[in-house]
Coordinates of C-alpha atoms in Angstrom, one line a residue:
M577 CA 0.0 0.1 0.2
M578 CA 1.2 3.4 -0.9
K579 CA 2.0 5.6 2.3
K580 CA 1.0 9.0 2.6
P581 CA 3.8 11.6 1.7
I582 CA 4.7 13.7 4.8
I583 CA 5.2 17.5 4.1
A584 CA 6.9 19.5 7.0
L585 CA 5.9 23.1 6.8
A586 CA 8.0 25.6 8.7
A587 CA 8.4 24.5 12.3
T588 CA 7.9 27.7 13.9
A589 CA 4.7 26.6 15.2
A590 CA 4.9 23.0 15.6
I591 CA 2.7 23.3 19.0
V592 CA 0.7 26.0 18.2
F593 CA -2.3 24.0 18.7
A594 CA -1.3 21.7 21.7
C595 CA -3.4 23.4 24.4
K596 CA -6.5 23.6 22.1
P597 CA -9.4 21.1 23.3
A598 CA -10.0 20.3 19.4
E599 CA -7.3 20.8 16.7
Q600 CA -8.9 22.1 13.3
R601 CA -9.2 19.8 10.7
P602 CA -7.5 20.2 7.3
V603 CA -11.0 21.3 5.8
D604 CA -11.0 24.1 8.3
F605 CA -7.9 25.7 6.5
V606 CA -9.5 25.8 3.2
D607 CA -10.5 29.0 1.5
P608 CA -12.4 28.8 -1.4
F609 CA -12.1 32.4 -1.9
I610 CA -8.6 32.5 -2.7
G611 CA -8.0 33.1 -6.3
T612 CA -11.2 34.6 -7.2
G613 CA -9.5 37.8 -7.2
F614 CA -6.7 39.3 -9.7
H615 CA -6.4 36.8 -12.5
G616 CA -7.2 33.7 -10.3
H617 CA -10.4 32.6 -12.5
T618 CA -11.3 30.5 -9.5
Y619 CA -14.8 30.0 -8.1
P620 CA -16.0 29.9 -4.5
G621 CA -19.1 27.9 -4.9
A622 CA -19.9 24.2 -3.9
T623 CA -18.5 20.9 -5.6
T624 CA -17.4 17.7 -4.2
P625 CA -13.5 16.3 -5.2
F626 CA -13.5 15.7 -8.9
G627 CA -17.3 16.3 -8.8
A628 CA -19.3 16.8 -12.0
V629 CA -21.5 19.6 -10.1
Q630 CA -19.9 23.2 -9.6
L631 CA -22.5 25.2 -8.1
S632 CA -21.5 28.5 -7.9
P633 CA -22.7 32.4 -8.0
D634 CA -22.0 34.0 -11.2
N635 CA -21.4 37.9 -11.0
Y636 CA -19.5 38.5 -13.8
R637 CA -19.3 37.7 -17.8
G638 CA -18.4 38.6 -21.3
V639 CA -14.7 39.5 -20.4
W640 CA -11.6 37.2 -20.0
D641 CA -11.7 37.7 -15.9
A642 CA -15.1 36.0 -16.1
C643 CA -14.1 32.7 -16.8
S644 CA -15.0 30.9 -13.5
G645 CA -18.1 33.3 -14.0
Y646 CA -17.2 35.2 -10.4
H647 CA -15.0 37.8 -9.6
Y648 CA -14.1 39.1 -6.0
D649 CA -14.1 42.8 -7.4
R650 CA -18.1 42.7 -8.1
D651 CA -20.7 43.5 -5.7
S652 CA -23.7 42.0 -7.5
I653 CA -24.6 38.4 -8.3
I654 CA -26.6 37.6 -11.3
G655 CA -27.9 34.1 -10.0
F656 CA -26.5 30.5 -9.3
S657 CA -25.2 28.5 -12.3
H658 CA -24.4 24.6 -11.8
N659 CA -21.1 24.3 -13.5
H660 CA -18.1 26.4 -13.7
L661 CA -14.3 26.2 -15.0
S662 CA -11.4 26.7 -12.5
G663 CA -8.4 28.5 -13.7
T664 CA -8.7 28.7 -17.1
G665 CA -7.9 31.1 -19.7
C666 CA -11.2 30.6 -21.5
A667 CA -14.8 30.8 -20.5
D668 CA -17.6 28.2 -20.8
L669 CA -20.2 26.2 -18.9
A670 CA -22.3 28.2 -16.3
D671 CA -25.4 26.4 -17.3
V672 CA -28.8 26.3 -15.8
L673 CA -28.9 29.7 -13.7
F674 CA -31.3 29.8 -10.6
H675 CA -32.1 33.4 -9.5
P676 CA -34.2 33.9 -6.3
T677 CA -36.3 37.1 -6.2
S678 CA -39.5 38.6 -4.5
K679 CA -39.8 41.2 -7.1
E680 CA -42.0 41.2 -10.1
V681 CA -40.3 40.5 -13.4
D682 CA -40.0 43.6 -15.8
L683 CA -39.8 42.5 -19.2
S684 CA -39.2 45.9 -20.4
R685 CA -35.8 45.8 -19.0
E686 CA -33.0 45.4 -21.5
G687 CA -31.0 42.4 -21.1
D688 CA -31.8 40.1 -17.9
I689 CA -35.4 40.1 -17.3
Y690 CA -34.4 40.4 -13.4
E691 CA -32.2 42.5 -11.6
H692 CA -29.0 41.7 -10.0
L693 CA -28.7 40.9 -6.7
K694 CA -26.5 43.5 -4.6
F695 CA -24.1 41.9 -2.0
S696 CA -21.4 42.5 0.6
H697 CA -18.5 40.3 1.2
K698 CA -19.4 40.6 4.6
D699 CA -22.3 38.7 4.1
E700 CA -20.9 35.7 2.1
S701 CA -19.0 32.8 3.1
A702 CA -17.6 29.8 1.6
T703 CA -16.2 26.4 3.1
P704 CA -15.6 23.4 0.7
G705 CA -18.8 21.9 -0.3
Y706 CA -20.7 25.0 0.9
Y707 CA -21.3 28.6 -0.5
S708 CA -23.9 31.2 1.3
V709 CA -24.5 34.9 0.8
Y710 CA -27.3 37.0 2.2
F711 CA -28.8 39.7 -0.1
R712 CA -29.4 42.2 2.7
K713 CA -31.5 44.7 0.6
D714 CA -34.0 41.9 -0.7
G715 CA -34.1 39.9 2.6
I716 CA -32.9 36.4 0.8
K717 CA -30.5 34.2 2.1
A718 CA -29.1 31.7 -0.5
E719 CA -27.1 28.6 0.3
M720 CA -25.6 25.9 -1.9
T721 CA -23.9 22.6 -1.6
A722 CA -23.4 19.5 -3.8
T723 CA -23.0 15.8 -4.3
A724 CA -20.9 14.6 -7.1
H725 CA -24.0 14.9 -9.5
T726 CA -26.4 16.9 -7.9
G727 CA -26.5 20.9 -6.8
W728 CA -28.6 21.8 -3.8
H729 CA -30.1 25.2 -3.1
R730 CA -31.6 26.6 0.0
Y731 CA -33.4 29.8 -0.3
T732 CA -35.1 31.7 2.8
W733 CA -37.0 34.7 2.1
K734 CA -37.9 37.6 4.6
K735 CA -41.2 37.0 6.3
G736 CA -44.3 37.8 4.1
A737 CA -42.1 38.2 0.9
P738 CA -43.1 36.2 -2.1
H739 CA -41.2 33.2 -2.7
N740 CA -40.0 33.6 -6.4
L741 CA -37.4 31.6 -8.3
I742 CA -36.3 32.1 -12.1
I743 CA -34.6 29.5 -13.8
D744 CA -32.7 31.2 -16.9
M745 CA -31.7 28.8 -19.9
H746 CA -30.3 31.5 -21.7
H747 CA -27.8 32.5 -19.6
G748 CA -24.1 32.3 -20.1
I749 CA -20.6 34.1 -18.8
T750 CA -19.2 34.3 -22.7
D751 CA -20.7 34.8 -26.0
E752 CA -22.3 31.4 -27.0
K753 CA -24.7 30.0 -29.4
I754 CA -27.8 28.3 -28.1
Q755 CA -28.6 25.3 -30.3
E756 CA -31.4 23.9 -28.5
V757 CA -33.1 24.5 -25.2
E758 CA -36.4 23.4 -23.3
I759 CA -37.9 23.5 -20.1
F760 CA -41.2 22.1 -18.7
Q761 CA -42.9 21.3 -15.5
T762 CA -43.5 17.3 -14.8
S763 CA -45.1 17.3 -11.3
E764 CA -46.4 19.8 -8.7
N765 CA -42.9 20.0 -7.3
E766 CA -40.5 19.0 -10.4
I767 CA -39.0 21.0 -13.6
R768 CA -37.0 19.4 -16.3
G769 CA -35.0 21.0 -19.0
M770 CA -31.9 20.9 -21.2
R771 CA -29.9 23.0 -23.6
K772 CA -27.2 22.5 -26.4
T773 CA -24.8 25.0 -27.2
T774 CA -21.5 25.8 -28.7
A775 CA -18.9 28.3 -27.3
W776 CA -15.3 27.2 -26.1
V777 CA -16.4 23.7 -27.2
P778 CA -18.8 22.7 -29.6
D779 CA -22.4 20.8 -28.9
Q780 CA -22.3 20.5 -25.4
Y781 CA -25.5 19.2 -23.9
I782 CA -26.8 19.6 -20.3
Y783 CA -29.9 18.1 -19.1
F784 CA -31.1 18.8 -15.3
V785 CA -34.2 17.6 -13.4
A786 CA -35.1 19.9 -10.6
Q787 CA -37.1 19.0 -7.4
F788 CA -38.3 21.3 -4.9
S789 CA -39.3 20.9 -1.1
R790 CA -42.5 22.6 -1.5
P791 CA -45.1 22.5 -4.6
I792 CA -45.0 25.1 -7.2
E793 CA -47.9 27.2 -6.5
S794 CA -47.6 29.0 -10.2
I795 CA -45.3 28.7 -13.2
R796 CA -45.0 31.6 -16.0
Y797 CA -42.8 30.6 -19.3
V798 CA -41.2 33.9 -20.5
D799 CA -40.8 33.7 -24.5
A800 CA -39.1 36.5 -26.3
H801 CA -39.6 39.1 -23.4
S802 CA -43.4 37.9 -22.9
F803 CA -45.2 35.7 -20.9
V804 CA -46.8 32.6 -22.2
N805 CA -48.9 29.9 -20.8
S806 CA -47.1 26.8 -21.0
A807 CA -43.9 25.3 -22.4
E808 CA -45.4 24.3 -25.9
D809 CA -46.2 27.6 -26.5
C810 CA -42.7 28.7 -26.3
S811 CA -40.9 29.1 -29.7
S812 CA -37.8 31.2 -28.6
D813 CA -34.1 29.9 -27.6
D814 CA -34.8 32.9 -24.8
R815 CA -36.3 30.6 -22.4
Q816 CA -37.1 31.4 -18.7
V817 CA -39.6 30.1 -16.3
I818 CA -40.6 31.9 -13.2
L819 CA -41.8 29.8 -10.1
S820 CA -43.9 31.0 -7.4
F821 CA -43.8 29.0 -4.0
G822 CA -46.1 31.5 -2.1
N823 CA -45.0 33.4 1.1
E824 CA -45.3 30.5 3.8
A825 CA -42.6 30.8 6.1
G826 CA -39.4 28.8 6.0
P827 CA -36.9 28.2 3.3
V828 CA -37.4 26.4 -0.2
V829 CA -34.9 23.8 -1.0
A830 CA -34.0 22.7 -4.4
K831 CA -32.1 19.5 -5.6
V832 CA -30.8 19.6 -9.1
G833 CA -29.5 16.5 -11.1
L834 CA -27.4 16.7 -14.0
S835 CA -26.3 14.9 -16.8
N836 CA -25.0 15.6 -20.4
V837 CA -26.7 12.4 -21.5
G838 CA -30.2 12.8 -20.8
Y839 CA -33.1 13.3 -18.6
D840 CA -33.3 9.5 -17.5
S841 CA -29.6 9.9 -16.4
A842 CA -30.2 13.2 -14.9
S843 CA -33.1 11.5 -13.0
Q844 CA -31.1 8.6 -11.5
N845 CA -28.1 11.0 -10.6
L846 CA -30.8 13.0 -8.4
V847 CA -32.5 9.7 -6.9
L848 CA -29.6 7.8 -6.4
E849 CA -27.3 10.5 -4.6
A850 CA -30.1 12.8 -3.1
G851 CA -32.9 10.3 -2.6
F852 CA -36.6 10.5 -3.7
S853 CA -38.4 12.5 -0.9
F854 CA -35.4 13.5 1.0
F855 CA -34.6 17.4 1.1
N856 CA -32.3 17.7 4.2
F857 CA -29.9 20.4 3.0
D858 CA -27.9 20.4 6.3
Q859 CA -27.1 16.5 5.8
V860 CA -25.8 17.1 2.3
K861 CA -23.6 19.8 3.6
H862 CA -22.5 17.9 6.3
D863 CA -21.4 15.1 3.7
A864 CA -19.8 17.2 1.4
T865 CA -17.6 19.0 3.9
E866 CA -16.7 15.4 5.2
S867 CA -15.9 14.2 1.9
W868 CA -13.5 17.2 1.6
N869 CA -11.7 16.6 5.0
D870 CA -11.6 12.9 4.5
F871 CA -9.9 13.7 1.2
L872 CA -7.5 16.4 2.2
N873 CA -6.5 14.3 5.5
N874 CA -6.0 10.8 3.6
K875 CA -3.6 12.2 0.8
I876 CA -0.6 14.1 2.7
T877 CA 0.3 14.2 6.2
V878 CA 1.3 17.9 7.2
E879 CA 3.7 18.2 10.2
G880 CA 4.2 21.8 11.5
G881 CA 3.5 25.2 10.2
T882 CA 1.6 28.1 11.1
K883 CA -2.0 28.8 10.4
V884 CA -1.5 30.8 7.5
Q885 CA 1.0 28.0 5.9
K886 CA -1.5 25.4 6.5
R887 CA -4.4 27.9 4.8
I888 CA -2.4 28.5 1.5
F889 CA -1.3 24.4 1.5
Y890 CA -5.2 23.0 1.8
T891 CA -6.3 25.7 -0.2
A892 CA -3.8 24.5 -2.9
M893 CA -4.5 21.1 -2.3
Y894 CA -8.2 21.8 -2.4
H895 CA -7.6 23.4 -6.0
T896 CA -6.2 20.4 -7.2
A897 CA -9.2 18.5 -7.0
V898 CA -12.1 20.6 -8.1
V899 CA -10.8 19.6 -11.7
P900 CA -10.6 17.5 -13.8
N901 CA -14.4 16.5 -13.4
V902 CA -16.2 13.1 -13.6
Q903 CA -18.3 13.1 -16.7
S904 CA -20.1 9.6 -16.2
D905 CA -23.3 9.2 -14.5
V906 CA -24.2 7.0 -11.7
N907 CA -25.4 4.8 -14.0
R908 CA -22.1 4.6 -15.8
V909 CA -23.2 6.1 -18.9
F910 CA -21.6 9.1 -20.6
R911 CA -21.7 11.1 -23.8
R912 CA -18.4 10.0 -26.4
S913 CA -16.3 12.8 -27.9
N914 CA -18.2 11.5 -31.2
D915 CA -21.6 12.6 -29.6
K916 CA -22.9 8.6 -29.1
L917 CA -23.6 7.4 -25.6
S918 CA -21.6 4.6 -24.0
S919 CA -20.9 3.0 -20.8
T920 CA -17.8 2.7 -18.7
V921 CA -16.2 -0.5 -17.7
P922 CA -16.7 -1.4 -14.6
G923 CA -14.5 0.2 -12.0
H924 CA -13.7 3.4 -13.9
Q925 CA -15.2 6.5 -14.5
Y926 CA -15.1 9.0 -17.4
Y927 CA -13.3 12.2 -16.7
S928 CA -13.3 15.3 -18.9
T929 CA -12.3 19.0 -18.1
L930 CA -8.8 17.9 -19.0
S931 CA -6.4 20.9 -19.0
L932 CA -3.6 18.5 -20.1
W933 CA -1.2 21.3 -21.1
D934 CA -1.6 23.3 -17.7
I935 CA -1.4 20.1 -15.6
F936 CA 1.4 17.6 -17.4
R937 CA 4.4 19.4 -15.7
A938 CA 2.7 19.2 -11.8
W939 CA -0.5 18.0 -11.2
L940 CA 0.7 14.8 -13.1
P941 CA 3.4 13.8 -10.8
L942 CA 1.3 14.7 -7.9
S943 CA -1.6 12.6 -8.9
S944 CA 0.5 9.7 -9.3
F945 CA 1.1 9.7 -5.7
V946 CA -2.0 11.0 -4.0
Y947 CA -4.4 10.4 -6.9
P948 CA -3.5 7.2 -8.4
K949 CA -7.2 6.3 -9.0
E950 CA -8.3 9.3 -10.4
L951 CA -5.2 9.1 -12.6
C952 CA -6.1 5.8 -13.9
D953 CA -9.3 6.9 -14.6
I954 CA -8.0 9.5 -16.6
V955 CA -5.9 7.4 -18.9
Y956 CA -9.0 5.3 -19.5
S957 CA -10.7 8.3 -20.6
C958 CA -8.1 9.6 -22.7
L959 CA -7.9 6.1 -24.6
E960 CA -11.7 6.2 -25.0
M961 CA -11.5 9.6 -26.4
Y962 CA -9.2 8.4 -29.0
D963 CA -11.3 5.5 -29.6
A964 CA -14.1 7.7 -30.5
T965 CA -12.1 10.1 -32.7
G966 CA -8.9 8.8 -33.4
S967 CA -6.8 11.2 -31.7
L968 CA -5.8 11.5 -27.9
P969 CA -7.2 14.5 -26.5
L970 CA -5.4 17.8 -26.0
W971 CA -8.0 19.8 -24.0
P972 CA -11.5 17.9 -23.6
L973 CA -14.5 19.8 -21.9
S974 CA -17.5 18.1 -21.3
S975 CA -18.0 15.6 -24.0
G976 CA -16.0 17.9 -26.8
E977 CA -12.6 18.7 -27.6
T978 CA -11.6 22.2 -27.6
E979 CA -8.1 21.7 -29.5
C980 CA -6.5 24.3 -27.0
M981 CA -2.7 24.7 -26.3
I982 CA 0.2 22.8 -27.5
G983 CA 1.7 19.4 -27.1
Y984 CA -0.1 16.0 -26.8
H985 CA 0.2 15.9 -23.3
S986 CA -2.2 12.8 -22.3
I987 CA 1.1 10.8 -23.4
P988 CA 2.6 11.3 -20.1
F989 CA -0.1 10.6 -18.3
I990 CA -0.4 7.5 -19.9
V991 CA 3.0 6.5 -19.9
D992 CA 3.6 7.5 -16.4
A993 CA 0.8 5.3 -14.7
W994 CA 1.7 2.3 -16.7
L995 CA 5.3 2.3 -16.0
K996 CA 4.4 3.2 -12.1
G997 CA 2.6 -0.2 -12.1
L998 CA -0.7 2.2 -11.4
I999 CA -2.9 0.6 -14.1
S1000 CA -3.4 -3.1 -15.0
D1001 CA -6.3 -3.1 -17.3
M1002 CA -4.8 -1.2 -20.0
N1003 CA -4.1 -2.6 -23.6
P1004 CA -0.4 -1.5 -24.1
E1005 CA -0.1 -2.2 -27.7
Y1006 CA -3.3 -0.4 -28.4
A1007 CA -2.1 2.6 -26.1
L1008 CA 1.3 2.7 -28.0
E1009 CA -0.6 3.0 -31.5
A1010 CA -2.8 5.7 -30.1
M1011 CA 0.3 7.6 -29.1
V1012 CA 2.1 7.3 -32.2
E1013 CA -1.0 8.0 -34.3
S1014 CA -1.6 11.4 -32.2
S1015 CA 1.9 12.4 -32.3
N1016 CA 1.7 12.6 -36.0
K1017 CA -1.8 14.1 -36.1
N1018 CA -1.2 17.3 -34.2
A1019 CA -2.1 19.9 -36.6
K1020 CA 0.2 23.0 -34.8
G1021 CA 3.2 22.8 -36.9
S1022 CA 3.8 18.8 -36.4
N1023 CA 4.0 18.6 -40.0
Y1024 CA 7.0 20.7 -40.2
Y1025 CA 8.4 18.9 -36.8
K1026 CA 8.3 15.7 -38.6
D1027 CA 10.3 16.5 -41.4
L1028 CA 12.9 19.3 -39.9
Y1029 CA 13.0 18.0 -36.4
Y1030 CA 11.9 21.7 -35.3
I1031 CA 9.1 24.1 -36.4
P1032 CA 9.8 27.3 -38.5
A1033 CA 8.8 30.5 -36.3
N1034 CA 8.1 32.5 -39.5
K1035 CA 5.3 29.8 -40.3
V1036 CA 3.7 28.6 -37.2
R1037 CA 3.0 30.9 -34.0
E1038 CA 4.5 29.4 -30.6
A1039 CA 7.1 27.4 -32.6
V1040 CA 9.8 27.2 -29.9
S1041 CA 7.3 26.1 -27.2
A1042 CA 5.6 23.4 -29.4
A1043 CA 8.6 21.9 -30.4
L1044 CA 10.2 21.5 -27.1
E1045 CA 7.0 20.1 -25.9
Y1046 CA 6.7 17.6 -28.3
A1047 CA 10.2 16.5 -28.1
Y1048 CA 9.6 15.6 -24.3
D1049 CA 6.3 13.9 -25.2
D1050 CA 8.3 11.9 -27.9
W1051 CA 10.9 11.0 -25.3
C1052 CA 7.6 9.5 -23.4
I1053 CA 6.4 7.5 -26.6
A1054 CA 9.8 6.2 -26.9
K1055 CA 10.2 5.2 -23.1
F1056 CA 6.9 3.2 -23.8
A1057 CA 8.0 1.6 -27.0
E1058 CA 11.2 0.5 -25.5
F1059 CA 9.5 -1.1 -22.5
L1060 CA 7.0 -3.0 -24.8
G1061 CA 10.1 -4.1 -26.8
K1062 CA 9.4 -2.0 -29.9
A1063 CA 12.9 -1.1 -30.7
D1064 CA 12.2 0.6 -34.1
I1065 CA 9.5 3.0 -32.9
A1066 CA 11.7 3.7 -29.5
A1067 CA 14.6 4.6 -31.8
E1068 CA 12.5 6.7 -33.8
Y1069 CA 11.1 8.7 -30.9
Y1070 CA 14.3 8.9 -29.3
K1071 CA 15.7 10.8 -32.3
R1072 CA 12.4 13.0 -32.1
A1073 CA 13.1 13.5 -28.6
Q1074 CA 16.5 15.3 -29.5
S1075 CA 14.8 18.1 -31.3
F1076 CA 15.4 20.5 -28.6
Q1077 CA 19.0 21.0 -30.1
N1078 CA 17.9 22.7 -33.3
V1079 CA 16.1 25.3 -31.3
F1080 CA 19.1 26.4 -29.1
D1081 CA 21.4 29.1 -29.8
G1082 CA 24.6 28.6 -28.5
S1083 CA 25.5 32.6 -28.8
T1084 CA 23.0 33.4 -26.2
G1085 CA 22.5 30.0 -24.5
F1086 CA 18.7 30.1 -25.0
M1087 CA 16.1 28.3 -27.1
R1088 CA 15.1 30.8 -29.9
G1089 CA 13.0 30.9 -33.1
R1090 CA 14.3 29.5 -36.3
N1091 CA 13.1 30.4 -39.7
L1092 CA 12.3 28.2 -42.3
D1093 CA 15.7 28.9 -44.1
G1094 CA 17.5 28.0 -40.9
S1095 CA 18.2 31.4 -39.7
M1096 CA 17.4 32.7 -35.9
V1097 CA 14.3 35.1 -35.4
E1098 CA 16.0 38.8 -35.1
P1099 CA 15.6 40.7 -32.9
F1100 CA 15.7 38.5 -29.6
N1101 CA 15.1 39.5 -26.2
P1102 CA 14.9 36.8 -23.8
V1103 CA 12.5 38.5 -21.5
E1104 CA 10.2 39.4 -24.5
T1105 CA 6.5 37.5 -24.6
S1106 CA 7.1 37.1 -28.3
R1107 CA 5.2 34.9 -30.9
E1108 CA 7.7 32.2 -30.3
Y1109 CA 6.7 30.9 -27.0
T1110 CA 3.1 30.0 -25.4
E1111 CA 2.2 32.4 -22.6
A1112 CA 6.1 32.7 -21.6
N1113 CA 9.3 34.3 -23.0
A1114 CA 12.6 32.7 -23.7
W1115 CA 13.6 32.3 -19.8
Q1116 CA 10.9 30.3 -18.8
Y1117 CA 11.5 27.7 -21.5
R1118 CA 15.3 27.9 -21.3
F1119 CA 15.3 24.8 -19.4
F1120 CA 12.3 22.7 -20.7
T1121 CA 14.2 19.3 -21.9
P1122 CA 13.0 17.2 -18.9
Q1123 CA 14.0 14.2 -21.0
D1124 CA 17.6 15.4 -21.3
F1125 CA 19.2 17.6 -18.7
K1126 CA 22.6 16.1 -19.6
G1127 CA 22.2 17.2 -23.1
L1128 CA 21.1 20.8 -22.2
G1129 CA 24.1 21.1 -20.1
D1130 CA 26.5 19.9 -23.0
L1131 CA 25.0 22.5 -25.2
L1132 CA 25.6 25.2 -22.5
G1133 CA 29.0 24.4 -22.4
G1134 CA 29.3 21.7 -19.5
E1135 CA 28.3 21.1 -15.9
E1136 CA 29.8 24.4 -14.6
Q1137 CA 28.1 26.6 -17.2
F1138 CA 24.9 24.6 -16.5
I1139 CA 24.9 25.5 -12.8
A1140 CA 25.7 29.2 -13.7
A1141 CA 22.7 29.5 -15.6
L1142 CA 20.5 27.9 -12.8
D1143 CA 21.8 30.4 -10.5
S1144 CA 21.3 33.3 -13.1
I1145 CA 17.5 32.7 -12.7
F1146 CA 17.6 34.3 -9.1
T1147 CA 20.1 37.4 -10.1
V1148 CA 18.6 38.4 -13.3
S1149 CA 16.2 41.1 -13.5
S1150 CA 12.2 40.3 -13.3
E1151 CA 11.8 42.7 -15.9
T1152 CA 9.7 41.5 -19.0
A1153 CA 8.9 43.0 -22.5
G1154 CA 5.4 42.6 -24.0
H1155 CA 2.5 41.6 -22.3
V1156 CA 0.4 38.3 -21.5
S1157 CA -2.6 38.9 -19.0
D1158 CA -1.9 35.6 -17.3
M1159 CA 1.9 35.5 -17.0
T1160 CA 3.0 36.5 -13.3
G1161 CA 5.6 35.5 -10.7
F1162 CA 8.5 36.1 -12.5
V1163 CA 11.7 35.6 -10.2

């Protein structure tokens, strides 16, 4: 059995809790608001480890800093939608928005038919698996929690106020095309709906089944800014419903099952995770909190450290598990990348929201130690995507592929899990086929790369970064092929893995853009964020040869020169030229 890693934080406060009757638990140190300001692009809402539901407030849209739907600098909330991205540089999701209100809907308003809800951070709180906010002006308290496939709401209105809830199927946080939408009532306390959209990812489906703790007294459908009598009368994609629950004292609890497969799967997710007549919000909140505490407590043991250090550490650990997200339902059914439905192999779950370029450097090695089950499921999912489309994924989201970023970084995930003995039910021959096929199909300069062993910077953007990352992925293929005894494939890919030498410039000691005629791109400034690099400059890619540091040292002139180059990272000016919004942290 794999032992938990032990991390010793600074020991200055090793006995800070010794006299307290009850030591704080790991979950108590997590602050979901960290990252919601500046350019962090995180959300504060309720989710479970790797859960399919991320129920969170939306207070921002239409701009780059709204990628998660929430920004700490905003002072009003649009509503609460059920799925969100964390830490990304592109926006999508934010499906099925709930908006509580006591006011009459004003159909003459431009834009949303409802007023956004003003709030103060003093009236807002978030812990893992729970979010709440009190809208003081409106006298409404909103609370959120979640299971893996369900989002739970609890709304409490001020005494005597109408208890109204708007479900908005048109809402989004980015420009997206709504291809299909529907919403309808199925019983006195149940609403169902779906929509199909295209934004960052095409043809994204979301189905929901929502049940309420109180019967719906009345329902009004809004079609093109007019009321209609029933769902059948609606004809526009601008679809909202206004639910009224009267004004009886006490909260209204809503539980919402989600699926990208269909209504039956959404209903099964709801019933099997939330019960048929179960509306105990506090119990679900407790279970969500415990799931996070168990998760954080069972992965890494922390010794010593101050409260601040533990807050930083456990919040970072929390953020490593809000993505990727399970996409298979409780009945094991999922929507494939080719839009067909399938079922997972017993023992596996299907994952998406795989920001592979962002996570292969650090999240992958971490996961092999602390998330081995999830890593194996990711490998399974990547090979399933290859089976559906003929290519390993680059940046899959929901049931689609964004085709975003460079490299073919699902390959390190497969190789790492296999060579560490973490996965046993994979066909390695088929996996090697998928790697070779995908390495020769990637469209971002791979045609030049295969022939020239570099990518011409005057023909392809981000040529240096792409060539360096292709070379590392190729080394992974070579190691895997060598393990399988495929000497010819291993030799070919070991050769490709040395391609980094062709973008190295001995006169400057940096990896530089090379033109099609072989000349280096001029002028050159190692701190400039030029078109040759991916969200980086030459300093950040100078040492990206993880497959061959000895070879890089030889290029730099030997061990002493290599060490001097590494040391210079800590003495060179942190000034940078050019601007890329999400580049921070220069040494």
